[in-house]
Tab-separated table of N, CA and C in Angstrom:
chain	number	residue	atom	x	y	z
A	1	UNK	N	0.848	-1.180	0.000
A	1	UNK	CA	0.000	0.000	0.000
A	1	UNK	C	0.893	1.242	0.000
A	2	UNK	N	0.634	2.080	-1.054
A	2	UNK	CA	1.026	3.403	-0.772
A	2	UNK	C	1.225	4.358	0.938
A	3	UNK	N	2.168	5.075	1.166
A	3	UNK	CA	2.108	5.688	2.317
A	3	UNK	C	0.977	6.455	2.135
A	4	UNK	N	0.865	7.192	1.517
A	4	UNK	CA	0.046	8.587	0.786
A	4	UNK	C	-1.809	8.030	1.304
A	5	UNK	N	-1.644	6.561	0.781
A	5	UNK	CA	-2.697	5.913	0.865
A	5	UNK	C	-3.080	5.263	2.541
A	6	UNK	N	-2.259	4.928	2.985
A	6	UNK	CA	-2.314	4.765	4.216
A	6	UNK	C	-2.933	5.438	5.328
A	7	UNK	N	-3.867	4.492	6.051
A	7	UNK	CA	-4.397	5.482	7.288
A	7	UNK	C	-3.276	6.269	8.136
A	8	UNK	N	-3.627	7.668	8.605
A	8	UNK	CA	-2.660	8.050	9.392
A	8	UNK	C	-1.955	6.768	11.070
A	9	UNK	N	-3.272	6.376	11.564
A	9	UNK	CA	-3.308	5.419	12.832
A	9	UNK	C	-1.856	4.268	12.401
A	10	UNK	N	-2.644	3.681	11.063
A	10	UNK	CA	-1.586	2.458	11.110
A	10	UNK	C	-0.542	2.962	10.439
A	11	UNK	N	-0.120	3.960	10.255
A	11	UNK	CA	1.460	4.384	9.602
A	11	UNK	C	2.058	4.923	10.853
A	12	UNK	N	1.157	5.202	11.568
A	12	UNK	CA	1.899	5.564	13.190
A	12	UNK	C	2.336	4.011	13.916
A	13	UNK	N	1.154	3.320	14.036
A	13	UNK	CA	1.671	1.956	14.322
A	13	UNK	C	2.526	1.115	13.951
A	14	UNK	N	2.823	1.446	12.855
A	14	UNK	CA	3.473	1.062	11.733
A	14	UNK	C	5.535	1.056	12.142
A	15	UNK	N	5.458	2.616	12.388
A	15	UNK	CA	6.324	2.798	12.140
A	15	UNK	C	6.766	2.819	14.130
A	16	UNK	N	6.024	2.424	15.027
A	16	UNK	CA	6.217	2.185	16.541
A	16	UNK	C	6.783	0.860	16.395
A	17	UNK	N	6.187	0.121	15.876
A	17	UNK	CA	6.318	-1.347	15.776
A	17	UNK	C	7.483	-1.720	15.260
A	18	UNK	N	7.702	-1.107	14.187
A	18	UNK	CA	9.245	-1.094	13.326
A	18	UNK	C	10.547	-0.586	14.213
A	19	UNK	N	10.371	0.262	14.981
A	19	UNK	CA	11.207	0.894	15.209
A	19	UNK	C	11.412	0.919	16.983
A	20	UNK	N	11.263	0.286	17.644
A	20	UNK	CA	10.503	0.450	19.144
A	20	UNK	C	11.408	1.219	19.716
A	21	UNK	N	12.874	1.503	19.668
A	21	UNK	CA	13.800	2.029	20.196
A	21	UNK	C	13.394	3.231	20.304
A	22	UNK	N	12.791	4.107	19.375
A	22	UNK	CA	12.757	5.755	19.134
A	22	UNK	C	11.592	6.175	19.985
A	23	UNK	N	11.728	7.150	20.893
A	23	UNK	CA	10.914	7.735	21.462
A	23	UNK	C	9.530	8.515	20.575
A	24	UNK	N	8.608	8.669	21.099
A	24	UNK	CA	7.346	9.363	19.873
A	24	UNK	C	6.982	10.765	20.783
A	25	UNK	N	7.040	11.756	19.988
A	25	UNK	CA	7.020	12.694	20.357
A	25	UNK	C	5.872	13.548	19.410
A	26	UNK	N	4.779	14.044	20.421
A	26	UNK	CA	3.824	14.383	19.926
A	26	UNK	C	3.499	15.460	19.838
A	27	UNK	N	3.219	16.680	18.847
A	27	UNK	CA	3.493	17.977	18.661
A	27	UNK	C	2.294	18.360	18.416
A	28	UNK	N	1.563	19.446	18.961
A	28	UNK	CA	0.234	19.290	19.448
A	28	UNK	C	0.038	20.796	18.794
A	29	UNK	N	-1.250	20.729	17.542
A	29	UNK	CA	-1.267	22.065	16.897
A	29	UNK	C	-1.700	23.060	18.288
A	30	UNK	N	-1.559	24.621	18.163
A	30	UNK	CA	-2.109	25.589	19.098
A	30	UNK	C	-3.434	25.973	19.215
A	31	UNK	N	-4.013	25.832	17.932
A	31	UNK	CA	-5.777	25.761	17.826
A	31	UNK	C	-6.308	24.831	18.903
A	32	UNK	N	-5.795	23.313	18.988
A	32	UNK	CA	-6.471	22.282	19.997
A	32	UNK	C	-6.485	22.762	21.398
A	33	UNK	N	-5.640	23.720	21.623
A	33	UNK	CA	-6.014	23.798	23.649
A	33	UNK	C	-6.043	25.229	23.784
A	34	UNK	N	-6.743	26.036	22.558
A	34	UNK	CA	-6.631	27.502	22.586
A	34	UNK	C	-7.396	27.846	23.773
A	35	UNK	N	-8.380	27.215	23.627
A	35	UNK	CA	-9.017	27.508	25.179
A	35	UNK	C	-9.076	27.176	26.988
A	36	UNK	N	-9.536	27.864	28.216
A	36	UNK	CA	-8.534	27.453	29.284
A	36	UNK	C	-10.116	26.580	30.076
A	37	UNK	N	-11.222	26.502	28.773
A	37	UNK	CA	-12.280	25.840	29.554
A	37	UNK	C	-12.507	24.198	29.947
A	38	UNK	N	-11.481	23.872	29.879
A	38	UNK	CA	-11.399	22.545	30.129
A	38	UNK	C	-9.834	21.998	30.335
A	39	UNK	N	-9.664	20.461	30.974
A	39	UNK	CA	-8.636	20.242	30.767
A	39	UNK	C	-7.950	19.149	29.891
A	40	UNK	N	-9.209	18.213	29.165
A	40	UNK	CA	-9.239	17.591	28.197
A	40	UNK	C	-9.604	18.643	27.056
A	41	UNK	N	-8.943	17.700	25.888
A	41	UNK	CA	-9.360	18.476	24.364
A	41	UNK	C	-9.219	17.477	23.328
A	42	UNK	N	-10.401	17.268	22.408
A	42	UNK	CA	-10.425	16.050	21.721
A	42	UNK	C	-9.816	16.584	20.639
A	43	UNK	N	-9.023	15.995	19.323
A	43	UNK	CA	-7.867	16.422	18.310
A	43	UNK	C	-8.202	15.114	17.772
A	44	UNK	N	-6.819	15.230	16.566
A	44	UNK	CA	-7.253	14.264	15.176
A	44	UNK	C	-5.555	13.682	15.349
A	45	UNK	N	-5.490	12.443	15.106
A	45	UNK	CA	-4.191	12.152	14.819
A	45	UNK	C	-3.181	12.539	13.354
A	46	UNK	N	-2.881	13.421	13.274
A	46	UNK	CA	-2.180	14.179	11.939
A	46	UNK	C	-1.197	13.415	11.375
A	47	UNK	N	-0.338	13.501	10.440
A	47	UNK	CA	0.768	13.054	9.673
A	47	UNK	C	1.910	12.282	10.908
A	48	UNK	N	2.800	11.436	10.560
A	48	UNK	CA	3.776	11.228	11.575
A	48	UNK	C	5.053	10.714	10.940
A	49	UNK	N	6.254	10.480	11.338
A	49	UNK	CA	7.270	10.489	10.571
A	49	UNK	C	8.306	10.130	11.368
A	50	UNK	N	9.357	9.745	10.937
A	50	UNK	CA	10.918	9.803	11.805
A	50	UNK	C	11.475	10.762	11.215
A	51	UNK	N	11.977	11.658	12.542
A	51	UNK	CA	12.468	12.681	11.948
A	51	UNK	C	14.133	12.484	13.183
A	52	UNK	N	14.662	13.577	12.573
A	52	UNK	CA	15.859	14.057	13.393
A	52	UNK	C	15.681	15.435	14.121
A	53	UNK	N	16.208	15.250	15.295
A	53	UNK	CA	15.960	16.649	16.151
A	53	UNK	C	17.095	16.894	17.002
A	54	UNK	N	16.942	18.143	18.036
A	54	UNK	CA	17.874	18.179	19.246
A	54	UNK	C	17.184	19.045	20.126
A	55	UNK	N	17.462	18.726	21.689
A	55	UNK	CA	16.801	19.567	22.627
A	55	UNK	C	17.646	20.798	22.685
A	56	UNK	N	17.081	21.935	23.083
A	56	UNK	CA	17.326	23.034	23.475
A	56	UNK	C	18.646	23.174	24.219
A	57	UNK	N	18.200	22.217	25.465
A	57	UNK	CA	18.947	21.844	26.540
A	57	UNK	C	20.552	21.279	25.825
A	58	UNK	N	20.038	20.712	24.860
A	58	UNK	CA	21.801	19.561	24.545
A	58	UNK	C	22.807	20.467	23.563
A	59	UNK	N	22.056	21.995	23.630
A	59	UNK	CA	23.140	22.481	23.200
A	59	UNK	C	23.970	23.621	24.297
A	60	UNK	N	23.942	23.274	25.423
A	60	UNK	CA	24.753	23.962	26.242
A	60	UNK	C	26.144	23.272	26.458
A	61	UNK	N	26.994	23.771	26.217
A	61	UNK	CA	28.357	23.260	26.491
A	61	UNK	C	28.752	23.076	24.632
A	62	UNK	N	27.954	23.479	23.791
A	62	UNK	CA	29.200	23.095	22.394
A	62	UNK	C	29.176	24.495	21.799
A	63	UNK	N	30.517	24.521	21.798
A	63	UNK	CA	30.968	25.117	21.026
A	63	UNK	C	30.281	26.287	20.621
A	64	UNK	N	30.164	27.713	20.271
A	64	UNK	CA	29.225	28.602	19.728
A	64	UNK	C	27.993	28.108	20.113
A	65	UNK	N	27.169	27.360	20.218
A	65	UNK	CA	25.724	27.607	20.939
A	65	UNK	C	25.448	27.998	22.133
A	66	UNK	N	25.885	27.726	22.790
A	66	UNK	CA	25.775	28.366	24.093
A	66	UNK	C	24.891	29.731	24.369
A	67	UNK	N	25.205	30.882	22.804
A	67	UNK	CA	24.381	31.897	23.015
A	67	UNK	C	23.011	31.487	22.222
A	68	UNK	N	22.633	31.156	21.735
A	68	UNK	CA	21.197	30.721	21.041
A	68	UNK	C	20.798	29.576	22.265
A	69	UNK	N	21.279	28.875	22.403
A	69	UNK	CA	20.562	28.311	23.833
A	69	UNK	C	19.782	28.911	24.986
A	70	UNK	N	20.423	30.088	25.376
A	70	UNK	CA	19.508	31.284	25.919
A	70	UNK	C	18.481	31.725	25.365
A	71	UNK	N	18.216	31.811	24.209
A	71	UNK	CA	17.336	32.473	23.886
A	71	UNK	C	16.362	31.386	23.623
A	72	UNK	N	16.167	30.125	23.921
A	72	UNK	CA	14.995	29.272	24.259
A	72	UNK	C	14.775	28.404	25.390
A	73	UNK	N	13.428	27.886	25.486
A	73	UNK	CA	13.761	27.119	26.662
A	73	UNK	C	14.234	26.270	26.312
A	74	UNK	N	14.730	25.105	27.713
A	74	UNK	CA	15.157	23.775	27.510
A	74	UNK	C	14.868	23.571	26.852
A	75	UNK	N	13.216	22.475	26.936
A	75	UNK	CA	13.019	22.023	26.270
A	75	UNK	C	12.058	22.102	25.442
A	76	UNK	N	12.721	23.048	24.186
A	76	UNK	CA	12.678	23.673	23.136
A	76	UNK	C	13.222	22.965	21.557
A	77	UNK	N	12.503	22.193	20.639
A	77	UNK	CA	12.633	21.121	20.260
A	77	UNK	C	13.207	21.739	18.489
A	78	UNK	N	14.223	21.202	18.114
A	78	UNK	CA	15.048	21.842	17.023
A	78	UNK	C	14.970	20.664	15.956
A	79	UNK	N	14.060	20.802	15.020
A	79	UNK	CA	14.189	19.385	13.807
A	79	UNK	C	14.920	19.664	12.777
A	80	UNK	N	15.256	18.393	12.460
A	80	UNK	CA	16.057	18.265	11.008
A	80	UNK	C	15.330	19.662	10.179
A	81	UNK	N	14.420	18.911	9.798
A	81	UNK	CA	13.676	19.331	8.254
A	81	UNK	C	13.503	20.642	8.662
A	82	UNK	N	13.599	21.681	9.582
A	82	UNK	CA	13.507	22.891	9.841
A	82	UNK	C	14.929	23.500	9.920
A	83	UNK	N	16.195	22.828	9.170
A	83	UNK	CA	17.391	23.320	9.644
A	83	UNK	C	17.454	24.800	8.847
A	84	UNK	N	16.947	25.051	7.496
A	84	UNK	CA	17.071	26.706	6.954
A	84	UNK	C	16.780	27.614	7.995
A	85	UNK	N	15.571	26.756	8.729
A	85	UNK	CA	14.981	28.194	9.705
A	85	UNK	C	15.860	28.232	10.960
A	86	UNK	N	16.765	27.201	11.217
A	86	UNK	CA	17.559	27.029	12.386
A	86	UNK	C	18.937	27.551	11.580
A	87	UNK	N	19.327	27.771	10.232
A	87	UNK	CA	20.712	28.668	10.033
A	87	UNK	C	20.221	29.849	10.065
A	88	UNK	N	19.386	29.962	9.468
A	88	UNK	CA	18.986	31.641	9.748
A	88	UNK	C	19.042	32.397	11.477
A	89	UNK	N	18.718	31.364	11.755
A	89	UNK	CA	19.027	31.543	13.592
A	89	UNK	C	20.139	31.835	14.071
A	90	UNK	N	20.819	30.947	13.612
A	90	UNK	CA	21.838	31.059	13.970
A	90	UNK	C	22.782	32.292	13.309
A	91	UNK	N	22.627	32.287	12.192
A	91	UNK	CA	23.428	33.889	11.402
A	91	UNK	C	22.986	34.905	12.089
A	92	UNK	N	22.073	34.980	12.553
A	92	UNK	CA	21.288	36.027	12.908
A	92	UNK	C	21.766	36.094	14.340
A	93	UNK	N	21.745	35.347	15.108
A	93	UNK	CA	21.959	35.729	16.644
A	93	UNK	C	23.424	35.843	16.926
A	94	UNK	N	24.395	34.487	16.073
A	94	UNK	CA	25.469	34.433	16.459
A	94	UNK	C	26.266	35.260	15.351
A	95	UNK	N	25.767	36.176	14.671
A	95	UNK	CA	26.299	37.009	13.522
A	95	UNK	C	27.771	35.695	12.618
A	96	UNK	N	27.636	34.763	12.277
A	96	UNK	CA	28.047	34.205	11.651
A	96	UNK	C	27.715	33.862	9.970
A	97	UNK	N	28.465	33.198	9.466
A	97	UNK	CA	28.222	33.460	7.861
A	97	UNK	C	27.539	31.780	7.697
A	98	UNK	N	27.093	31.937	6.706
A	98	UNK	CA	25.822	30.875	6.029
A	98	UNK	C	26.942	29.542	5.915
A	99	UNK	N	28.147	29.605	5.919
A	99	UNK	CA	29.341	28.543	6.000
A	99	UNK	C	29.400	28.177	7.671
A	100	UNK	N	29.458	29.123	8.102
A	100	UNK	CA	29.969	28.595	9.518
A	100	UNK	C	28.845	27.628	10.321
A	101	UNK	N	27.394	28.610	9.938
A	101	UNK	CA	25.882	27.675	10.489
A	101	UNK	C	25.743	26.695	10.395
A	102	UNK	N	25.913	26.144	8.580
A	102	UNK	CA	26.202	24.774	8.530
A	102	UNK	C	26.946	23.795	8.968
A	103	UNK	N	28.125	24.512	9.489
A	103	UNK	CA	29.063	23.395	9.942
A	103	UNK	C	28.518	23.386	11.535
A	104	UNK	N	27.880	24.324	12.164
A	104	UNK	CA	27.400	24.064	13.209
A	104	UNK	C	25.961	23.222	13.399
A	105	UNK	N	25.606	23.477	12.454
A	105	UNK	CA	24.640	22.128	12.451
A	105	UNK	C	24.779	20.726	12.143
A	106	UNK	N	25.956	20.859	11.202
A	106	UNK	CA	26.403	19.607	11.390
A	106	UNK	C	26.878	18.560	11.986
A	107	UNK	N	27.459	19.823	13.294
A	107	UNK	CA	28.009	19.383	14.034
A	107	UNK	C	26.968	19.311	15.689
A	108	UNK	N	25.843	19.188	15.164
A	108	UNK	CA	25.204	19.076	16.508
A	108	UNK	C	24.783	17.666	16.576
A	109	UNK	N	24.264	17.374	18.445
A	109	UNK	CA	23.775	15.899	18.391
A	109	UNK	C	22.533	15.248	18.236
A	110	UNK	N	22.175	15.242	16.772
A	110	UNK	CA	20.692	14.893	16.516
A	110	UNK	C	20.525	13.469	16.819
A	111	UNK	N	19.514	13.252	17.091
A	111	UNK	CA	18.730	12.159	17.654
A	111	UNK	C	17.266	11.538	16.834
A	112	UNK	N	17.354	10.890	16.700
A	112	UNK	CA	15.910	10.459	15.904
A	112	UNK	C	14.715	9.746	16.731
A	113	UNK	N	13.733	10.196	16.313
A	113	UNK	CA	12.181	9.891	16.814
A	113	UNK	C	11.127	9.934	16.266
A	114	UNK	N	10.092	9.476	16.690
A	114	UNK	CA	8.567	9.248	15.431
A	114	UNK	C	7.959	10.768	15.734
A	115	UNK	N	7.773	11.663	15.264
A	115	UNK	CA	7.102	12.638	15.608
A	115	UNK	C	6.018	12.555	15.221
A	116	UNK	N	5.118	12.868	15.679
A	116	UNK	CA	3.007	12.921	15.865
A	116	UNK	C	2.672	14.272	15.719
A	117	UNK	N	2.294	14.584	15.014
A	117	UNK	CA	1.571	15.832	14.957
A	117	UNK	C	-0.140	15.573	15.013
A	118	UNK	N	-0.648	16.650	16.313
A	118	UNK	CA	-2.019	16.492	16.845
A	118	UNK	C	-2.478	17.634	16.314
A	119	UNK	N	-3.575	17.416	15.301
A	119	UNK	CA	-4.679	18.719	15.073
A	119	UNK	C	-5.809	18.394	15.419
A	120	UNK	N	-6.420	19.975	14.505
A	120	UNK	CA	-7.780	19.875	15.347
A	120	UNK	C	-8.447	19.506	14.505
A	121	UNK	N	-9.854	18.759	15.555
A	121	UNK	CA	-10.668	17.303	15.592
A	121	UNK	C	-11.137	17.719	14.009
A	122	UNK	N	-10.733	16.879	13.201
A	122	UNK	CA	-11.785	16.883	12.162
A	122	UNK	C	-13.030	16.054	11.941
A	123	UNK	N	-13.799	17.068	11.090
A	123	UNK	CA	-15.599	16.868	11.535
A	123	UNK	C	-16.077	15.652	11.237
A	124	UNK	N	-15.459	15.026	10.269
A	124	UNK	CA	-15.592	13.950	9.304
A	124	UNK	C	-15.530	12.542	10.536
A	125	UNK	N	-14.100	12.877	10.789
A	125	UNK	CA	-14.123	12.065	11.985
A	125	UNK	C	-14.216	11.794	13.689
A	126	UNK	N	-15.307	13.337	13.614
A	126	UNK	CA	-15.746	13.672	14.478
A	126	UNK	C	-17.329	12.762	14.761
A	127	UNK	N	-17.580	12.582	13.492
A	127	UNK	CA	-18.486	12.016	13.085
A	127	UNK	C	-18.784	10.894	13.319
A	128	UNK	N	-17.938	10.327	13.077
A	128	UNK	CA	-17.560	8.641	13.388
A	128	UNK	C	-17.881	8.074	14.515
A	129	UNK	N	-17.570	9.061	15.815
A	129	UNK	CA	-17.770	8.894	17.119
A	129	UNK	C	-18.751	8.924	17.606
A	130	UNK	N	-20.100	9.287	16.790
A	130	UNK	CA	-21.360	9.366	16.884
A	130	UNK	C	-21.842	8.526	16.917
């Protein structure tokens, strides 16, 4: 079966089952808990993937990060597939050149995990639950 084609549920299962070592880390859109009237909030299970990342936290002590580490929290979650928006960060805070960012990203300690992305409840299968 196509991924594309695949339920979101069993490509999540899918890829837990395959992989059991990697932690799943679930990234929860801001629409789902916009509000403070409750402390449950029902959501949709979204896209999921192995991705590469690094905590906030694991860049204290290397080399040039140290100052961009301040400027987030701990645990403040840095992915692969977002690295343009993480050199730009870095040029920008640590006034370094588009050569040097890269080698500092290269040189960081990414880690891999299933990431989950949670949106909000769609109606369709809001429906279902009826």
């Amino acid at each position: 079966m196509n991924t594309k084609e695949e339920p979101k549920k069993d490509r999540l299962a899918r890829m837990i089952t395959q992989h059991p070592e990697l932690p799943v880390i679930p990234m929860v859109f801001g629409d789902v808990v916009e509000v403070d009237s409750s402390s449950w909030w029902q959501a949709s299970l979204g896209d999921s993937s192995i991705c590469r990342y690094v905590l906030a936290k694991d860049l204290e002590g290397i080399e040039g990060m140290e100052n961009l580490s301040e400027y987030m929290d701990e645990g403040t979650i840095l992915w692969y597939d977002e690295r343009e928006d993480i050199q730009e960060m870095l040029m920008d805070e640590l006034d370094i050149s588009e050569f040097e960012a890269n080698r500092q990203l290269a040189g960081l300690p990414w880690k891999k995990a299933i990431r989950v992305y949670i949106d909000v409840q769609d109606d369709v299968e809001y429906m279902k639950l009826m």
